[in-house]
mmCIF file of N, CA and C in Angstrom:
data_model
loop_
_atom_site.group_PDB
_atom_site.id
_atom_site.type_symbol
_atom_site.label_atom_id
_atom_site.label_comp_id
_atom_site.label_asym_id
_atom_site.label_seq_id
_atom_site.Cartn_x
_atom_site.Cartn_y
_atom_site.Cartn_z
ATOM 1 N N ASN A 1 111.930 54.681 108.060
ATOM 2 C CA ASN A 1 110.966 53.831 108.763
ATOM 3 C C ASN A 1 111.070 53.970 110.278
ATOM 4 N N MET A 2 112.234 54.378 110.756
ATOM 5 C CA MET A 2 112.426 54.482 112.205
ATOM 6 C C MET A 2 112.049 55.856 112.745
ATOM 7 N N ARG A 3 111.641 56.769 111.869
ATOM 8 C CA ARG A 3 111.276 58.125 112.292
ATOM 9 C C ARG A 3 110.223 58.066 113.396
ATOM 10 N N GLY A 4 110.464 58.814 114.456
ATOM 11 C CA GLY A 4 109.526 58.860 115.560
ATOM 12 C C GLY A 4 109.756 57.783 116.612
ATOM 13 N N GLU A 5 110.504 56.753 116.252
ATOM 14 C CA GLU A 5 110.762 55.653 117.189
ATOM 15 C C GLU A 5 112.175 55.707 117.760
ATOM 16 N N ARG A 6 113.110 56.202 116.967
ATOM 17 C CA ARG A 6 114.522 56.184 117.341
ATOM 18 C C ARG A 6 115.163 57.541 117.025
ATOM 19 N N THR A 7 116.266 57.779 117.699
ATOM 20 C CA THR A 7 117.092 58.942 117.380
ATOM 21 C C THR A 7 118.314 58.434 116.642
ATOM 22 N N ILE A 8 118.556 58.997 115.488
ATOM 23 C CA ILE A 8 119.721 58.606 114.687
ATOM 24 C C ILE A 8 120.632 59.812 114.574
ATOM 25 N N ILE A 9 121.890 59.639 114.900
ATOM 26 C CA ILE A 9 122.855 60.725 114.795
ATOM 27 C C ILE A 9 123.652 60.515 113.514
ATOM 28 N N LEU A 10 123.626 61.523 112.675
ATOM 29 C CA LEU A 10 124.331 61.493 111.394
ATOM 30 C C LEU A 10 125.319 62.645 111.385
ATOM 31 N N SER A 11 126.568 62.337 111.194
ATOM 32 C CA SER A 11 127.591 63.368 111.102
ATOM 33 C C SER A 11 128.039 63.428 109.645
ATOM 34 N N SER A 12 127.878 64.600 109.022
ATOM 35 C CA SER A 12 128.205 64.702 107.609
ATOM 36 C C SER A 12 128.540 66.136 107.246
ATOM 37 N N HIS A 13 129.383 66.283 106.258
ATOM 38 C CA HIS A 13 129.674 67.601 105.695
ATOM 39 C C HIS A 13 128.916 67.798 104.380
ATOM 40 N N ILE A 14 128.127 66.810 103.980
ATOM 41 C CA ILE A 14 127.334 66.894 102.752
ATOM 42 C C ILE A 14 125.972 67.470 103.142
ATOM 43 N N LEU A 15 125.898 68.801 103.176
ATOM 44 C CA LEU A 15 124.737 69.479 103.746
ATOM 45 C C LEU A 15 123.438 69.301 102.961
ATOM 46 N N PRO A 16 123.447 69.200 101.629
ATOM 47 C CA PRO A 16 122.176 68.926 100.945
ATOM 48 C C PRO A 16 121.569 67.587 101.374
ATOM 49 N N GLU A 17 122.424 66.604 101.587
ATOM 50 C CA GLU A 17 121.963 65.292 102.059
ATOM 51 C C GLU A 17 121.396 65.400 103.473
ATOM 52 N N VAL A 18 122.065 66.157 104.316
ATOM 53 C CA VAL A 18 121.600 66.369 105.685
ATOM 54 C C VAL A 18 120.225 67.042 105.669
ATOM 55 N N ALA A 19 120.073 68.067 104.838
ATOM 56 C CA ALA A 19 118.803 68.802 104.759
ATOM 57 C C ALA A 19 117.658 67.907 104.309
ATOM 58 N N MET A 20 117.950 66.935 103.442
ATOM 59 C CA MET A 20 116.899 66.049 102.929
ATOM 60 C C MET A 20 116.528 64.942 103.909
ATOM 61 N N THR A 21 117.458 64.528 104.767
ATOM 62 C CA THR A 21 117.204 63.357 105.598
ATOM 63 C C THR A 21 116.934 63.660 107.067
ATOM 64 N N CYS A 22 117.310 64.829 107.533
ATOM 65 C CA CYS A 22 117.218 65.107 108.965
ATOM 66 C C CYS A 22 116.073 66.053 109.303
ATOM 67 N N ASP A 23 115.471 65.830 110.482
ATOM 68 C CA ASP A 23 114.431 66.715 110.990
ATOM 69 C C ASP A 23 115.045 67.891 111.753
ATOM 70 N N ARG A 24 116.053 67.592 112.549
ATOM 71 C CA ARG A 24 116.734 68.616 113.345
ATOM 72 C C ARG A 24 118.221 68.577 113.025
ATOM 73 N N ILE A 25 118.841 69.735 113.143
ATOM 74 C CA ILE A 25 120.270 69.846 112.838
ATOM 75 C C ILE A 25 120.972 70.544 113.985
ATOM 76 N N ILE A 26 122.143 70.042 114.313
ATOM 77 C CA ILE A 26 123.021 70.699 115.278
ATOM 78 C C ILE A 26 124.302 71.033 114.530
ATOM 79 N N VAL A 27 124.690 72.301 114.568
ATOM 80 C CA VAL A 27 125.925 72.747 113.920
ATOM 81 C C VAL A 27 126.966 72.922 115.022
ATOM 82 N N ILE A 28 128.077 72.216 114.846
ATOM 83 C CA ILE A 28 129.164 72.261 115.821
ATOM 84 C C ILE A 28 130.385 72.856 115.133
ATOM 85 N N ASN A 29 131.003 73.833 115.794
ATOM 86 C CA ASN A 29 132.212 74.456 115.271
ATOM 87 C C ASN A 29 133.223 74.565 116.404
ATOM 88 N N GLY A 30 134.388 74.011 116.210
ATOM 89 C CA GLY A 30 135.428 74.063 117.232
ATOM 90 C C GLY A 30 135.015 73.379 118.525
ATOM 91 N N GLY A 31 134.199 72.322 118.417
ATOM 92 C CA GLY A 31 133.778 71.584 119.588
ATOM 93 C C GLY A 31 132.612 72.211 120.341
ATOM 94 N N LYS A 32 132.081 73.328 119.839
ATOM 95 C CA LYS A 32 130.970 74.006 120.508
ATOM 96 C C LYS A 32 129.735 73.994 119.610
ATOM 97 N N ILE A 33 128.577 73.806 120.222
ATOM 98 C CA ILE A 33 127.318 73.894 119.482
ATOM 99 C C ILE A 33 127.041 75.366 119.206
ATOM 100 N N ILE A 34 126.938 75.726 117.919
ATOM 101 C CA ILE A 34 126.681 77.125 117.568
ATOM 102 C C ILE A 34 125.263 77.333 117.046
ATOM 103 N N ALA A 35 124.563 76.256 116.722
ATOM 104 C CA ALA A 35 123.167 76.366 116.293
ATOM 105 C C ALA A 35 122.522 74.995 116.347
ATOM 106 N N GLN A 36 121.227 74.995 116.661
ATOM 107 C CA GLN A 36 120.460 73.752 116.590
ATOM 108 C C GLN A 36 118.992 74.097 116.422
ATOM 109 N N ASP A 37 118.368 73.443 115.452
ATOM 110 C CA ASP A 37 116.958 73.684 115.164
ATOM 111 C C ASP A 37 116.545 72.800 114.000
ATOM 112 N N GLU A 38 115.288 72.942 113.586
ATOM 113 C CA GLU A 38 114.828 72.283 112.377
ATOM 114 C C GLU A 38 115.428 73.010 111.173
ATOM 115 N N VAL A 39 115.579 72.297 110.059
ATOM 116 C CA VAL A 39 116.194 72.877 108.860
ATOM 117 C C VAL A 39 115.467 74.140 108.440
ATOM 118 N N LYS A 40 114.132 74.093 108.344
ATOM 119 C CA LYS A 40 113.370 75.248 107.879
ATOM 120 C C LYS A 40 113.556 76.450 108.795
ATOM 121 N N ASN A 41 113.677 76.222 110.099
ATOM 122 C CA ASN A 41 113.880 77.327 111.034
ATOM 123 C C ASN A 41 115.275 77.915 110.925
ATOM 124 N N LEU A 42 116.266 77.060 110.725
ATOM 125 C CA LEU A 42 117.641 77.555 110.570
ATOM 126 C C LEU A 42 117.773 78.427 109.327
ATOM 127 N N THR A 43 117.204 77.973 108.224
ATOM 128 C CA THR A 43 117.330 78.752 106.990
ATOM 129 C C THR A 43 116.502 80.028 107.051
ATOM 130 N N ALA A 44 115.379 80.010 107.745
ATOM 131 C CA ALA A 44 114.531 81.205 107.841
ATOM 132 C C ALA A 44 115.101 82.227 108.810
ATOM 133 N N SER A 45 115.698 81.773 109.905
ATOM 134 C CA SER A 45 116.134 82.711 110.931
ATOM 135 C C SER A 45 117.557 83.218 110.738
ATOM 136 N N SER A 46 118.269 82.711 109.755
ATOM 137 C CA SER A 46 119.651 83.125 109.578
ATOM 138 C C SER A 46 119.766 84.544 109.043
ATOM 139 N N SER A 47 118.691 85.068 108.517
ATOM 140 C CA SER A 47 118.702 86.417 107.971
ATOM 141 C C SER A 47 117.335 87.029 108.176
ATOM 142 N N ASN A 48 117.297 88.334 108.392
ATOM 143 C CA ASN A 48 116.001 88.992 108.514
ATOM 144 C C ASN A 48 115.631 89.663 107.198
ATOM 145 N N ALA A 49 116.261 89.194 106.128
ATOM 146 C CA ALA A 49 115.946 89.696 104.793
ATOM 147 C C ALA A 49 115.827 88.513 103.845
ATOM 148 N N THR A 50 115.138 88.726 102.755
ATOM 149 C CA THR A 50 115.019 87.714 101.717
ATOM 150 C C THR A 50 115.592 88.306 100.436
ATOM 151 N N SER A 51 115.922 87.463 99.492
ATOM 152 C CA SER A 51 116.523 87.937 98.252
ATOM 153 C C SER A 51 115.656 87.577 97.059
ATOM 154 N N ILE A 52 115.645 88.469 96.095
ATOM 155 C CA ILE A 52 114.961 88.237 94.831
ATOM 156 C C ILE A 52 115.952 88.536 93.723
ATOM 157 N N LEU A 53 115.970 87.688 92.715
ATOM 158 C CA LEU A 53 116.820 87.886 91.556
ATOM 159 C C LEU A 53 115.936 88.280 90.386
ATOM 160 N N VAL A 54 116.278 89.385 89.706
ATOM 161 C CA VAL A 54 115.481 89.895 88.595
ATOM 162 C C VAL A 54 116.393 90.098 87.393
ATOM 163 N N GLU A 55 115.956 89.577 86.242
ATOM 164 C CA GLU A 55 116.643 89.864 84.986
ATOM 165 C C GLU A 55 115.709 90.748 84.173
ATOM 166 N N VAL A 56 116.220 91.904 83.776
ATOM 167 C CA VAL A 56 115.369 92.907 83.149
ATOM 168 C C VAL A 56 116.123 93.618 82.027
ATOM 169 N N GLU A 57 115.382 94.034 81.004
ATOM 170 C CA GLU A 57 115.941 94.865 79.948
ATOM 171 C C GLU A 57 115.586 96.303 80.288
ATOM 172 N N ALA A 58 116.540 96.994 80.916
ATOM 173 C CA ALA A 58 116.306 98.363 81.378
ATOM 174 C C ALA A 58 117.640 99.076 81.515
ATOM 175 N N PRO A 59 117.626 100.418 81.420
ATOM 176 C CA PRO A 59 118.859 101.166 81.672
ATOM 177 C C PRO A 59 119.273 100.999 83.134
ATOM 178 N N GLY A 60 120.497 100.540 83.361
ATOM 179 C CA GLY A 60 120.973 100.144 84.684
ATOM 180 C C GLY A 60 120.769 101.140 85.795
ATOM 181 N N GLU A 61 121.311 102.346 85.655
ATOM 182 C CA GLU A 61 121.230 103.326 86.737
ATOM 183 C C GLU A 61 119.792 103.740 87.011
ATOM 184 N N GLU A 62 119.005 103.909 85.966
ATOM 185 C CA GLU A 62 117.603 104.286 86.139
ATOM 186 C C GLU A 62 116.828 103.167 86.829
ATOM 187 N N PHE A 63 117.107 101.935 86.441
ATOM 188 C CA PHE A 63 116.434 100.788 87.062
ATOM 189 C C PHE A 63 116.720 100.740 88.555
ATOM 190 N N VAL A 64 117.987 100.847 88.919
ATOM 191 C CA VAL A 64 118.381 100.800 90.335
ATOM 192 C C VAL A 64 117.722 101.942 91.101
ATOM 193 N N ALA A 65 117.709 103.146 90.511
ATOM 194 C CA ALA A 65 117.102 104.301 91.176
ATOM 195 C C ALA A 65 115.601 104.100 91.386
ATOM 196 N N GLU A 66 114.904 103.606 90.374
ATOM 197 C CA GLU A 66 113.449 103.404 90.471
ATOM 198 C C GLU A 66 113.106 102.311 91.475
ATOM 199 N N MET A 67 113.851 101.222 91.466
ATOM 200 C CA MET A 67 113.573 100.131 92.399
ATOM 201 C C MET A 67 113.882 100.559 93.833
ATOM 202 N N GLY A 68 114.879 101.407 93.996
ATOM 203 C CA GLY A 68 115.236 101.909 95.323
ATOM 204 C C GLY A 68 114.150 102.758 95.956
ATOM 205 N N LYS A 69 113.213 103.240 95.161
ATOM 206 C CA LYS A 69 112.097 104.049 95.667
ATOM 207 C C LYS A 69 110.998 103.204 96.299
ATOM 208 N N ILE A 70 111.018 101.906 96.051
ATOM 209 C CA ILE A 70 109.982 101.020 96.592
ATOM 210 C C ILE A 70 110.286 100.765 98.074
ATOM 211 N N ARG A 71 109.326 101.093 98.910
ATOM 212 C CA ARG A 71 109.491 100.932 100.352
ATOM 213 C C ARG A 71 109.618 99.446 100.698
ATOM 214 N N GLY A 72 110.624 99.109 101.497
ATOM 215 C CA GLY A 72 110.838 97.724 101.902
ATOM 216 C C GLY A 72 112.025 97.083 101.203
ATOM 217 N N ILE A 73 112.489 97.706 100.115
ATOM 218 C CA ILE A 73 113.686 97.192 99.434
ATOM 219 C C ILE A 73 114.906 97.779 100.128
ATOM 220 N N ARG A 74 115.745 96.914 100.650
ATOM 221 C CA ARG A 74 116.954 97.365 101.353
ATOM 222 C C ARG A 74 118.051 97.785 100.375
ATOM 223 N N SER A 75 118.215 96.974 99.334
ATOM 224 C CA SER A 75 119.262 97.289 98.355
ATOM 225 C C SER A 75 118.966 96.605 97.031
ATOM 226 N N VAL A 76 119.508 97.202 95.968
ATOM 227 C CA VAL A 76 119.425 96.639 94.619
ATOM 228 C C VAL A 76 120.829 96.716 94.051
ATOM 229 N N LYS A 77 121.358 95.586 93.637
ATOM 230 C CA LYS A 77 122.717 95.557 93.090
ATOM 231 C C LYS A 77 122.742 94.711 91.834
ATOM 232 N N GLU A 78 123.450 95.215 90.821
ATOM 233 C CA GLU A 78 123.615 94.423 89.606
ATOM 234 C C GLU A 78 124.598 93.304 89.909
ATOM 235 N N THR A 79 124.253 92.106 89.478
ATOM 236 C CA THR A 79 125.129 90.953 89.690
ATOM 237 C C THR A 79 125.718 90.566 88.341
ATOM 238 N N ASN A 80 126.828 91.131 88.002
ATOM 239 C CA ASN A 80 127.482 90.900 86.710
ATOM 240 C C ASN A 80 127.974 89.474 86.555
ATOM 241 N N LYS A 81 127.966 88.717 87.637
ATOM 242 C CA LYS A 81 128.470 87.350 87.582
ATOM 243 C C LYS A 81 127.669 86.484 86.613
ATOM 244 N N ILE A 82 126.360 86.730 86.545
ATOM 245 C CA ILE A 82 125.501 85.875 85.731
ATOM 246 C C ILE A 82 125.435 86.396 84.305
ATOM 247 N N SER A 83 124.861 87.565 84.123
ATOM 248 C CA SER A 83 124.825 88.230 82.822
ATOM 249 C C SER A 83 124.385 89.668 83.035
ATOM 250 N N GLU A 84 124.538 90.474 82.018
ATOM 251 C CA GLU A 84 124.161 91.879 82.129
ATOM 252 C C GLU A 84 122.650 92.002 82.318
ATOM 253 N N GLY A 85 122.231 92.948 83.153
ATOM 254 C CA GLY A 85 120.813 93.159 83.384
ATOM 255 C C GLY A 85 120.205 92.280 84.458
ATOM 256 N N VAL A 86 121.043 91.610 85.237
ATOM 257 C CA VAL A 86 120.547 90.783 86.332
ATOM 258 C C VAL A 86 120.838 91.512 87.644
ATOM 259 N N TYR A 87 119.792 91.669 88.461
ATOM 260 C CA TYR A 87 119.901 92.433 89.698
ATOM 261 C C TYR A 87 119.450 91.595 90.875
ATOM 262 N N GLY A 88 120.135 91.762 91.979
ATOM 263 C CA GLY A 88 119.757 91.113 93.215
ATOM 264 C C GLY A 88 119.130 92.130 94.153
ATOM 265 N N PHE A 89 117.995 91.779 94.734
ATOM 266 C CA PHE A 89 117.274 92.636 95.657
ATOM 267 C C PHE A 89 117.364 92.057 97.054
ATOM 268 N N SER A 90 117.627 92.887 98.027
ATOM 269 C CA SER A 90 117.527 92.492 99.422
ATOM 270 C C SER A 90 116.284 93.176 99.973
ATOM 271 N N ILE A 91 115.361 92.378 100.496
ATOM 272 C CA ILE A 91 114.040 92.870 100.891
ATOM 273 C C ILE A 91 113.754 92.437 102.321
ATOM 274 N N ASP A 92 113.082 93.299 103.085
ATOM 275 C CA ASP A 92 112.662 92.925 104.430
ATOM 276 C C ASP A 92 111.883 91.623 104.357
ATOM 277 N N MET A 93 112.199 90.685 105.245
ATOM 278 C CA MET A 93 111.668 89.328 105.153
ATOM 279 C C MET A 93 110.141 89.272 105.132
ATOM 280 N N GLU A 94 109.482 90.101 105.923
ATOM 281 C CA GLU A 94 108.031 90.005 106.002
ATOM 282 C C GLU A 94 107.320 90.608 104.799
ATOM 283 N N GLU A 95 108.053 91.260 103.927
ATOM 284 C CA GLU A 95 107.473 91.913 102.757
ATOM 285 C C GLU A 95 107.501 90.982 101.539
ATOM 286 N N ASP A 96 106.446 91.031 100.732
ATOM 287 C CA ASP A 96 106.454 90.390 99.420
ATOM 288 C C ASP A 96 106.217 91.505 98.409
ATOM 289 N N LEU A 97 107.290 91.986 97.849
ATOM 290 C CA LEU A 97 107.230 93.171 96.988
ATOM 291 C C LEU A 97 107.245 92.823 95.507
ATOM 292 N N ARG A 98 107.049 91.576 95.162
ATOM 293 C CA ARG A 98 107.127 91.183 93.761
ATOM 294 C C ARG A 98 106.119 91.935 92.897
ATOM 295 N N LYS A 99 104.896 92.124 93.390
ATOM 296 C CA LYS A 99 103.881 92.843 92.608
ATOM 297 C C LYS A 99 104.301 94.281 92.349
ATOM 298 N N GLU A 100 104.848 94.940 93.370
ATOM 299 C CA GLU A 100 105.291 96.326 93.219
ATOM 300 C C GLU A 100 106.454 96.421 92.230
ATOM 301 N N ILE A 101 107.368 95.469 92.298
ATOM 302 C CA ILE A 101 108.516 95.462 91.386
ATOM 303 C C ILE A 101 108.028 95.287 89.948
ATOM 304 N N VAL A 102 107.156 94.303 89.729
ATOM 305 C CA VAL A 102 106.628 94.048 88.388
ATOM 306 C C VAL A 102 105.835 95.253 87.892
ATOM 307 N N SER A 103 105.030 95.839 88.752
ATOM 308 C CA SER A 103 104.225 96.998 88.366
ATOM 309 C C SER A 103 105.102 98.150 87.881
ATOM 310 N N LYS A 104 106.177 98.424 88.595
ATOM 311 C CA LYS A 104 107.084 99.512 88.211
ATOM 312 C C LYS A 104 107.786 99.187 86.892
ATOM 313 N N ILE A 105 108.168 97.940 86.699
ATOM 314 C CA ILE A 105 108.828 97.533 85.445
ATOM 315 C C ILE A 105 107.865 97.703 84.270
ATOM 316 N N VAL A 106 106.613 97.301 84.456
ATOM 317 C CA VAL A 106 105.606 97.420 83.394
ATOM 318 C C VAL A 106 105.324 98.884 83.089
ATOM 319 N N LYS A 107 105.177 99.725 84.123
ATOM 320 C CA LYS A 107 104.927 101.164 83.916
ATOM 321 C C LYS A 107 106.035 101.816 83.109
ATOM 322 N N LYS A 108 107.263 101.386 83.338
ATOM 323 C CA LYS A 108 108.420 101.961 82.638
ATOM 324 C C LYS A 108 108.630 101.323 81.268
ATOM 325 N N ASN A 109 107.804 100.321 80.942
ATOM 326 C CA ASN A 109 107.892 99.621 79.661
ATOM 327 C C ASN A 109 109.245 98.918 79.470
ATOM 328 N N TRP A 110 109.766 98.392 80.569
ATOM 329 C CA TRP A 110 110.991 97.614 80.512
ATOM 330 C C TRP A 110 110.615 96.149 80.329
ATOM 331 N N GLY A 111 111.531 95.369 79.823
ATOM 332 C CA GLY A 111 111.270 93.946 79.619
ATOM 333 C C GLY A 111 111.691 93.127 80.824
ATOM 334 N N LEU A 112 110.750 92.433 81.426
ATOM 335 C CA LEU A 112 111.043 91.537 82.544
ATOM 336 C C LEU A 112 111.281 90.146 81.977
ATOM 337 N N LEU A 113 112.504 89.652 82.121
ATOM 338 C CA LEU A 113 112.874 88.349 81.576
ATOM 339 C C LEU A 113 112.766 87.230 82.611
ATOM 340 N N GLU A 114 113.030 87.572 83.875
ATOM 341 C CA GLU A 114 112.961 86.556 84.926
ATOM 342 C C GLU A 114 112.876 87.224 86.289
ATOM 343 N N MET A 115 112.138 86.582 87.197
ATOM 344 C CA MET A 115 112.092 86.999 88.594
ATOM 345 C C MET A 115 111.937 85.751 89.437
ATOM 346 N N ARG A 116 112.821 85.599 90.436
ATOM 347 C CA ARG A 116 112.716 84.440 91.323
ATOM 348 C C ARG A 116 113.291 84.768 92.683
ATOM 349 N N ARG A 117 112.722 84.106 93.675
ATOM 350 C CA ARG A 117 113.235 84.242 95.029
ATOM 351 C C ARG A 117 114.502 83.425 95.168
ATOM 352 N N GLN A 118 115.437 83.963 95.890
ATOM 353 C CA GLN A 118 116.660 83.242 96.200
ATOM 354 C C GLN A 118 116.461 82.613 97.575
ATOM 355 N N VAL A 119 116.427 81.316 97.635
ATOM 356 C CA VAL A 119 116.247 80.616 98.896
ATOM 357 C C VAL A 119 117.619 80.282 99.453
ATOM 358 N N GLU A 120 117.818 80.616 100.704
ATOM 359 C CA GLU A 120 119.092 80.349 101.342
ATOM 360 C C GLU A 120 119.206 78.856 101.641
ATOM 361 N N SER A 121 120.294 78.262 101.215
ATOM 362 C CA SER A 121 120.503 76.836 101.442
ATOM 363 C C SER A 121 121.113 76.613 102.827
ATOM 364 N N LEU A 122 121.111 75.367 103.246
ATOM 365 C CA LEU A 122 121.732 75.020 104.514
ATOM 366 C C LEU A 122 123.239 75.320 104.477
ATOM 367 N N GLU A 123 123.847 75.166 103.314
ATOM 368 C CA GLU A 123 125.266 75.501 103.172
ATOM 369 C C GLU A 123 125.505 76.984 103.408
ATOM 370 N N ASP A 124 124.618 77.841 102.876
ATOM 371 C CA ASP A 124 124.730 79.286 103.098
ATOM 372 C C ASP A 124 124.641 79.602 104.588
ATOM 373 N N VAL A 125 123.683 78.973 105.261
ATOM 374 C CA VAL A 125 123.490 79.188 106.694
ATOM 375 C C VAL A 125 124.720 78.727 107.457
ATOM 376 N N PHE A 126 125.218 77.547 107.113
ATOM 377 C CA PHE A 126 126.400 77.001 107.775
ATOM 378 C C PHE A 126 127.591 77.953 107.644
ATOM 379 N N LEU A 127 127.824 78.441 106.439
ATOM 380 C CA LEU A 127 128.950 79.358 106.225
ATOM 381 C C LEU A 127 128.795 80.645 107.029
ATOM 382 N N LYS A 128 127.583 81.178 107.089
ATOM 383 C CA LYS A 128 127.335 82.379 107.889
ATOM 384 C C LYS A 128 127.621 82.108 109.377
ATOM 385 N N LEU A 129 127.126 80.981 109.855
ATOM 386 C CA LEU A 129 127.316 80.648 111.268
ATOM 387 C C LEU A 129 128.784 80.459 111.607
ATOM 388 N N VAL A 130 129.489 79.732 110.784
ATOM 389 C CA VAL A 130 130.892 79.422 111.053
ATOM 390 C C VAL A 130 131.758 80.670 110.918
ATOM 391 N N THR A 131 131.525 81.470 109.888
ATOM 392 C CA THR A 131 132.355 82.667 109.714
ATOM 393 C C THR A 131 132.033 83.713 110.778
ATOM 394 N N LYS A 132 130.768 83.800 111.209
ATOM 395 C CA LYS A 132 130.398 84.725 112.283
ATOM 396 C C LYS A 132 131.067 84.295 113.579
ATOM 397 N N GLU A 133 131.064 82.978 113.820
ATOM 398 C CA GLU A 133 131.645 82.429 115.041
ATOM 399 C C GLU A 133 133.153 82.673 115.088
ATOM 400 N N GLU A 134 133.826 82.540 113.933
ATOM 401 C CA GLU A 134 135.269 82.707 113.875
ATOM 402 C C GLU A 134 135.685 84.166 113.947
ATOM 403 N N ALA A 135 134.808 85.075 113.517
ATOM 404 C CA ALA A 135 135.138 86.515 113.464
ATOM 405 C C ALA A 135 135.214 87.165 114.805
#
């Protein structure tokens, strides 16, 4: 109710709560301000690439080779952490290559089980900022 009328300072390590309640965020590490902006800008500007997760029924090496031919895909890596046949794509941020990826999968007659964008959370951004600052 006080939005626009007052400034409220909230100090918290519970970043999902911060992302839901705050308009602007200041990240402080070691007593120094290392980032400040709106949540959407911090999460968008922390990387110049976006990620897509794809689960597919396809021969692994052939799949990686074929996807690597699509212009704009930086890398394709199998993520064995989740289950077999799940791949993570790193794509230039300004590109939306989902149609090209699906088209190639359909042409090869592979089974597409899932495709979704990986959205970077405020926690991911925070960890990148803090570890970059410490390095």
